[in-house]
mmCIF file of C-alpha atoms in Angstrom:
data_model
loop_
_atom_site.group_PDB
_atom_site.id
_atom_site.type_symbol
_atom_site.label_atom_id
_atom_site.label_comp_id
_atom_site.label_asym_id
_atom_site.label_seq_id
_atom_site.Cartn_x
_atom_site.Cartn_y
_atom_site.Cartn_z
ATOM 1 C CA UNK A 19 0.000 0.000 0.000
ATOM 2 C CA UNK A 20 2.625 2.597 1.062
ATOM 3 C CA UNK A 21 4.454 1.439 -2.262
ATOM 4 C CA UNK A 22 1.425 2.172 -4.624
ATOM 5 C CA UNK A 23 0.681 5.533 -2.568
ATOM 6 C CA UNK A 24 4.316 6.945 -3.100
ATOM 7 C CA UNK A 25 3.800 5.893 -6.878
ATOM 8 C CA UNK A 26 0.830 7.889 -7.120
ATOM 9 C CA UNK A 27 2.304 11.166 -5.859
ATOM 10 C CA UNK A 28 5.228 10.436 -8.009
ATOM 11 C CA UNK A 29 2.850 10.297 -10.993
ATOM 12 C CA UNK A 30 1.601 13.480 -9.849
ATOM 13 C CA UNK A 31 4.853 15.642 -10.302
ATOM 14 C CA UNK A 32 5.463 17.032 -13.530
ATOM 15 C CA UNK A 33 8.401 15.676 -14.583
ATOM 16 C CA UNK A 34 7.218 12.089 -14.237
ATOM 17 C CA UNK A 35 3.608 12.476 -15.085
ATOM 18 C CA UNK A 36 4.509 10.599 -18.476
ATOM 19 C CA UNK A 37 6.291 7.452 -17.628
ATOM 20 C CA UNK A 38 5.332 4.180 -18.131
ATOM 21 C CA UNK A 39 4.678 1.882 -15.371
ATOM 22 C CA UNK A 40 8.194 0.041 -15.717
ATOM 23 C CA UNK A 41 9.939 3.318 -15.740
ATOM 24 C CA UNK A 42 8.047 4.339 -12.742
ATOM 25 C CA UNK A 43 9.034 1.508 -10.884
ATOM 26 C CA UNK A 44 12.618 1.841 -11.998
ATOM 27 C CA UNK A 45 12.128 5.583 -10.486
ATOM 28 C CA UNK A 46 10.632 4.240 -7.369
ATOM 29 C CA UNK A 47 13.911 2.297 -6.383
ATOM 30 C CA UNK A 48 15.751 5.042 -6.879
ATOM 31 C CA UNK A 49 13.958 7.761 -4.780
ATOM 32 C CA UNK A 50 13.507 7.793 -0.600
ATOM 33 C CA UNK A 51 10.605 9.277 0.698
ATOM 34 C CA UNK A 52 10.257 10.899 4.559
ATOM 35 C CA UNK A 53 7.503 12.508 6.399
ATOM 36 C CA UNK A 54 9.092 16.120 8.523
ATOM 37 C CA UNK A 55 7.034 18.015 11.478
ATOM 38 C CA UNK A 56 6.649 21.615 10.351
ATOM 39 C CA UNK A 57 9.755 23.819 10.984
ATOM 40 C CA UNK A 58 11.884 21.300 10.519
ATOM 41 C CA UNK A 59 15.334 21.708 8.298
ATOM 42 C CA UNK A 60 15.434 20.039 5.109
ATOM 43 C CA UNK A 61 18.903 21.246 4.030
ATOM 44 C CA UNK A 62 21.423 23.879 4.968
ATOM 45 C CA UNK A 63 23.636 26.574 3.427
ATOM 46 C CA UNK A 64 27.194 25.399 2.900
ATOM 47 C CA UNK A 65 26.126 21.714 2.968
ATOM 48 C CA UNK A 66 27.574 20.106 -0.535
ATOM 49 C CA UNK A 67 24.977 19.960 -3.186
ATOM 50 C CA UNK A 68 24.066 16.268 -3.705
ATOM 51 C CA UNK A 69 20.183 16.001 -3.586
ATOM 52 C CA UNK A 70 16.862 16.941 -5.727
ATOM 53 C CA UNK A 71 13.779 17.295 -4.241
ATOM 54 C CA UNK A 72 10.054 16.805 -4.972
ATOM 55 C CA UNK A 73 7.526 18.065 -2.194
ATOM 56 C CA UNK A 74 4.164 15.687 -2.156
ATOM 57 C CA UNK A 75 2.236 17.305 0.873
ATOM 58 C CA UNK A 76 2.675 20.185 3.190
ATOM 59 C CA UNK A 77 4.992 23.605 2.368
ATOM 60 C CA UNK A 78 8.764 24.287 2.259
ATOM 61 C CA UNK A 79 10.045 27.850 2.463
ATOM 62 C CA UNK A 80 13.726 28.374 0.608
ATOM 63 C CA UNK A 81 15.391 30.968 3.087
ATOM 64 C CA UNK A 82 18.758 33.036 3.656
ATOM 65 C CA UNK A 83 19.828 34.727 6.555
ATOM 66 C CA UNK A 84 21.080 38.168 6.195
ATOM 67 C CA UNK A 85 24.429 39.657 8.450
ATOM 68 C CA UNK A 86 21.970 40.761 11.395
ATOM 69 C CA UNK A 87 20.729 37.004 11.473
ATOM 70 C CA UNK A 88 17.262 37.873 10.119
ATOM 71 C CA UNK A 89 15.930 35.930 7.923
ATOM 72 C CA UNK A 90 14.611 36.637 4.311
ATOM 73 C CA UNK A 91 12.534 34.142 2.067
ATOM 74 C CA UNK A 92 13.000 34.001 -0.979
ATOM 75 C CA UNK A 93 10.005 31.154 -2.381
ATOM 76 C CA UNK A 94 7.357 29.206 -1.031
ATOM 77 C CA UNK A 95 7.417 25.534 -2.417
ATOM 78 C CA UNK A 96 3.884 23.745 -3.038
ATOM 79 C CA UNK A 97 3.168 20.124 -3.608
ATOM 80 C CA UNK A 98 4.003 18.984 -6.863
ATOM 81 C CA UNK A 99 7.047 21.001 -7.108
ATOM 82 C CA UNK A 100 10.681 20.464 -7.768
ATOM 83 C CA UNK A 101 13.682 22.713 -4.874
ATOM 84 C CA UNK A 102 17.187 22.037 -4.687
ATOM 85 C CA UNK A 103 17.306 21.788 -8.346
ATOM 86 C CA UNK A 104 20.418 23.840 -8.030
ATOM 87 C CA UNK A 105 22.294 20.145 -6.889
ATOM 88 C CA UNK A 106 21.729 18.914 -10.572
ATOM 89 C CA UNK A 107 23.558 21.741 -12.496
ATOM 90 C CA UNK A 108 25.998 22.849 -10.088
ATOM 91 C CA UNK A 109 28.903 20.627 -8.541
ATOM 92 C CA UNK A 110 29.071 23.303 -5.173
ATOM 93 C CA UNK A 111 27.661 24.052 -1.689
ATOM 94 C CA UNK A 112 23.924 25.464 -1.004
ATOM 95 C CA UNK A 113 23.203 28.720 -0.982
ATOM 96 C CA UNK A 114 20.134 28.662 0.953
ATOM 97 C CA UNK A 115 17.972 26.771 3.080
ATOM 98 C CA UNK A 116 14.892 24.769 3.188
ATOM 99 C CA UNK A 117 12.854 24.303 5.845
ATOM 100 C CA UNK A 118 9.212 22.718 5.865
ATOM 101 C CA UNK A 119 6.436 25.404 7.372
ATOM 102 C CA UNK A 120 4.127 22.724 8.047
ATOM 103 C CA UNK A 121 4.390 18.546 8.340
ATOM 104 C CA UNK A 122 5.656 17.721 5.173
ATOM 105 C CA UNK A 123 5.960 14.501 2.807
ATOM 106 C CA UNK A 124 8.999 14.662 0.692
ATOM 107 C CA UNK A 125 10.956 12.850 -2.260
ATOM 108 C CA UNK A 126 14.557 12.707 -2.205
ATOM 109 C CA UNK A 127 16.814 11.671 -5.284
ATOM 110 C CA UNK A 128 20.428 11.832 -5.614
ATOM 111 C CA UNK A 129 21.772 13.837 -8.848
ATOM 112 C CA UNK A 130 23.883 11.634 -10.111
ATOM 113 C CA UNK A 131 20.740 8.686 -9.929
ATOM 114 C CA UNK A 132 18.587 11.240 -11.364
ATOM 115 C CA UNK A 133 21.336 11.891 -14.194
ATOM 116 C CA UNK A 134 21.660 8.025 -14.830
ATOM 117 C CA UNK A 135 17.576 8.012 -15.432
ATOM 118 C CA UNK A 136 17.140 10.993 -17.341
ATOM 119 C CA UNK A 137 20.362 9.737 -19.609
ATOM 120 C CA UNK A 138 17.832 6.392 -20.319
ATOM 121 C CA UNK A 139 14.848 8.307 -20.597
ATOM 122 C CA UNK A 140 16.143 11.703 -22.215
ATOM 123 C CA UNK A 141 12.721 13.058 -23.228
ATOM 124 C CA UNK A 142 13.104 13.491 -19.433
ATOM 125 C CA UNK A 143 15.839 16.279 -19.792
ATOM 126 C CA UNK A 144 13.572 18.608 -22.098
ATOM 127 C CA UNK A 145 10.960 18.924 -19.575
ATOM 128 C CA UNK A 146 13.340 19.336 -16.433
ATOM 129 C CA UNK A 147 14.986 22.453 -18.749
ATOM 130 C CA UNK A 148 11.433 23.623 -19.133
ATOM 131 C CA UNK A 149 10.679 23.344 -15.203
ATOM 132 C CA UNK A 150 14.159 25.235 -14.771
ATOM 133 C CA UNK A 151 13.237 27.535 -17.057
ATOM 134 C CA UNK A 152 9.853 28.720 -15.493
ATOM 135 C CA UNK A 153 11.249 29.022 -12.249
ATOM 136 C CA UNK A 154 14.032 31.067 -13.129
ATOM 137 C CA UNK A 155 11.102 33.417 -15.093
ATOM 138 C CA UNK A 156 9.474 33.703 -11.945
ATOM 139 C CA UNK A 157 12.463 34.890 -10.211
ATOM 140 C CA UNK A 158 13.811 36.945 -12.739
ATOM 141 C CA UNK A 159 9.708 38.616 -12.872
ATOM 142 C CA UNK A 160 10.363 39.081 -8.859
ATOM 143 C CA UNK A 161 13.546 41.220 -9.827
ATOM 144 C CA UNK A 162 11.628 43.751 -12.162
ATOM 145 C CA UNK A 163 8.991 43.938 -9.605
ATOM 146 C CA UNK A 164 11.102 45.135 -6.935
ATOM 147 C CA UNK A 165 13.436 47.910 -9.156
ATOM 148 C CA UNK A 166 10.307 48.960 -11.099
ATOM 149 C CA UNK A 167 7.125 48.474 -8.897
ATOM 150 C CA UNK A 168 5.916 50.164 -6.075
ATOM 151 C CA UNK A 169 4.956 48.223 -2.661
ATOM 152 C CA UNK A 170 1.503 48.075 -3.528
ATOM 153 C CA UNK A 171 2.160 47.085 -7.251
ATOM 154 C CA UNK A 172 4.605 44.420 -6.233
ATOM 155 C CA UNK A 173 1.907 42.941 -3.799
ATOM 156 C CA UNK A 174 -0.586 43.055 -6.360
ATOM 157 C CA UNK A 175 1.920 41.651 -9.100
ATOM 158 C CA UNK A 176 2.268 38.836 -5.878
ATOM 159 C CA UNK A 177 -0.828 38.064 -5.577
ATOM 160 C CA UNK A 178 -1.026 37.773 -9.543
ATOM 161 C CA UNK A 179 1.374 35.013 -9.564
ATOM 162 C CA UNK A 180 0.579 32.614 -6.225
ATOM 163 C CA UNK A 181 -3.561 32.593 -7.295
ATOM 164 C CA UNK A 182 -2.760 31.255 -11.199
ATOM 165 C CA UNK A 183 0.023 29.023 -9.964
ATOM 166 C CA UNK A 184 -2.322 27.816 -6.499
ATOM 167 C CA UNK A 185 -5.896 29.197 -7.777
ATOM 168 C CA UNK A 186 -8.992 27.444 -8.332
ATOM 169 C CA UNK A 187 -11.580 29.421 -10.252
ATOM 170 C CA UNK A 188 -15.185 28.734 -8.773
ATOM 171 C CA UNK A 189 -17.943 31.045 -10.813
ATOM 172 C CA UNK A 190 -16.692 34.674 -11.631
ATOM 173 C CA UNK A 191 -13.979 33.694 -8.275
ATOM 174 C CA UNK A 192 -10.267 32.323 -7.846
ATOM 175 C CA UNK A 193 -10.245 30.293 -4.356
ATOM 176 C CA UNK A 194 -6.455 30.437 -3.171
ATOM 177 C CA UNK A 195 -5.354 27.652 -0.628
ATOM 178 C CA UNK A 196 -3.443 27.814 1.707
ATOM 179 C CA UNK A 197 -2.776 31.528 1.821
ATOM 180 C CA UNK A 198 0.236 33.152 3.454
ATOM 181 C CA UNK A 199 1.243 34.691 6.724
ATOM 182 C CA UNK A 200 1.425 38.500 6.027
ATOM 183 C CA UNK A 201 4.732 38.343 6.940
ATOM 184 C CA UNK A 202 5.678 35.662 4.868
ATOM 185 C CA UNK A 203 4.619 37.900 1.853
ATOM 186 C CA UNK A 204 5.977 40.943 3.246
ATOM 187 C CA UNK A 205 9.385 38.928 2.807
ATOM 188 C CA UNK A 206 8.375 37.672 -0.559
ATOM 189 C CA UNK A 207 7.722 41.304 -2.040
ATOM 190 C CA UNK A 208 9.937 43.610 0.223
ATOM 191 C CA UNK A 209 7.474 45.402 2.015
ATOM 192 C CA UNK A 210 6.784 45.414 5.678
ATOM 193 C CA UNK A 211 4.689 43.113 7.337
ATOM 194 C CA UNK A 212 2.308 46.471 8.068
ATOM 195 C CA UNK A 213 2.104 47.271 4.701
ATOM 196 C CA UNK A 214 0.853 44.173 3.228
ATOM 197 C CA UNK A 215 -1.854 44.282 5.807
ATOM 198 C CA UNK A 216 -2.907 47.519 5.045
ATOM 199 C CA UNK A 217 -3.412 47.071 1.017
ATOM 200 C CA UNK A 218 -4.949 43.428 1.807
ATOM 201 C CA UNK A 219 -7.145 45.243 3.803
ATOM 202 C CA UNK A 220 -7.752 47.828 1.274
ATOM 203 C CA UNK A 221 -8.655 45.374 -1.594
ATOM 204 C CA UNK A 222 -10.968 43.450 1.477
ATOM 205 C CA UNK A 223 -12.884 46.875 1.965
ATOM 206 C CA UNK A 224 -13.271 47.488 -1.532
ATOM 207 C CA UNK A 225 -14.998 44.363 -2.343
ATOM 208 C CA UNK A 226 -12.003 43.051 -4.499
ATOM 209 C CA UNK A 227 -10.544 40.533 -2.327
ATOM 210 C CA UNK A 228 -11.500 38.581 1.271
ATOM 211 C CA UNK A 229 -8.843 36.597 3.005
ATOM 212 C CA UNK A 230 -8.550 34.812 6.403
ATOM 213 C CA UNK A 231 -5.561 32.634 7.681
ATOM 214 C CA UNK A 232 -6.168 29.619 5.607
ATOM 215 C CA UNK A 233 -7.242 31.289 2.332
ATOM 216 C CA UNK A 234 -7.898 33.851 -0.678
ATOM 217 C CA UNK A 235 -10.506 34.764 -2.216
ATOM 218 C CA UNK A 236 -10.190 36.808 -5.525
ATOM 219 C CA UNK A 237 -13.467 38.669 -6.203
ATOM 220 C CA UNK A 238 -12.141 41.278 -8.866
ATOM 221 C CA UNK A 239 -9.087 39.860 -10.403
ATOM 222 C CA UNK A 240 -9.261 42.307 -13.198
ATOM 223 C CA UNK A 241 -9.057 45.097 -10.326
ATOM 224 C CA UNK A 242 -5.778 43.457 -8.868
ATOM 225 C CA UNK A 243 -4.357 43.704 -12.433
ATOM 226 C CA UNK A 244 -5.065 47.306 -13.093
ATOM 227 C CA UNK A 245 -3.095 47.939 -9.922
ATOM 228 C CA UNK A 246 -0.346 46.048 -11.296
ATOM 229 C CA UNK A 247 -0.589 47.916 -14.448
#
């Protein structure tokens, strides 16, 4: 049973949605699987560079700590996705951390295993470039935002992003779940924690958005955008 569940979720990621069932079993003997309590460490800065990871269930923030020992995030990872991706192009240390924000299930796959599969299944290697690709968009989208937006623009653009990457549209509404800690997006767009609660609250009192700890709801996305604009 627990064999069949973790080759579901491994059907489930991206990169593997397309294998056979032989392959799939060849990738199964090749990957470890853990459950982690929330704010738990899943790898350090400095550590050598020698593992991929796919998240099934739960959250992972990627973090770095600043000179004055605060610390900054710099993504939120959501089931299905790839993080430490860095291991399979680059031979060095981490530059960051991960660190599960809630009890986590995770895959774990050593580079140079995943490097032997992709090399026998190299359709493999197109679609982990175009994973690579979209998250370095994304980050490379957060760097305009923050030289060219304003705080309110750049939570907008924020808000943007996380709903069509985690949104479900229900009627003439986008349902985002789980939401973030104000702080967490505060980080996330470099703007104070009191800032992003007062333009959340803004957008609440104007009909365009509602929120509580565990969700989003867009009522107005075409507002949002026109903010962003």
């Amino acid at each position: 049973m627990v064999e069949k569940s973790k080759l579901w979720y491994l059907e489930n990621f991206n990169l593997f949605n397309n294998l056979d069932k032989n392959r799939m079993m060849e990738l199964n003997k090749i990957i470890s699987d853990r459950e982690i309590n929330g704010n738990e460490p899943i790898y350090f800065a400095n550590e050598p560079s020698k593992t991929i990871y796919f998240l099934k269930t739960g959250r992972v923030k990627i973090t770095k700590y600043l000179a004055d020992g605060s610390e900054k995030i710099i993504a939120i990872i959501n089931p299905g996705e790839i993080f430490g991706e860095m291991a399979y192009l680059d031979e060095g240390q981490r530059t960051d951390y991960a660190v599960t924000v809630e009890p986590s299930m995770i895959c774990a796959i050593n580079k140079n295993d995943l490097a032997d599969f992709i090399e026998k299944n190299p359709e493999l290697n197109l679609k982990l470039t175009k994973i690579l690709g979209l998250k370095l968009r994304s980050f490379s989208e957060r760097i305009e935002d923050l030289i060219f937006k304003d705080a309110d623009q750049r939570i907008a653009s924020f808000i943007l992003r996380y709903s069509e990457k985690n949104g479900k549209k229900v009627g003439g509404q986008i349902f985002v779940k789980p939401f973030l800690k104000h702080q967490n997006i505060g980080e996330l767009t470099a703007c104070s924690r009191q800032t992003v609660n007062y333009f959340l609250t803004d957008l609440r009192n104007k009909g365009i958005i509602n929120f509580d700890r565990s969700k989003l709801i867009i009522n107005k996305i075409e507002e949002i955008k026109k903010i962003v604009s």
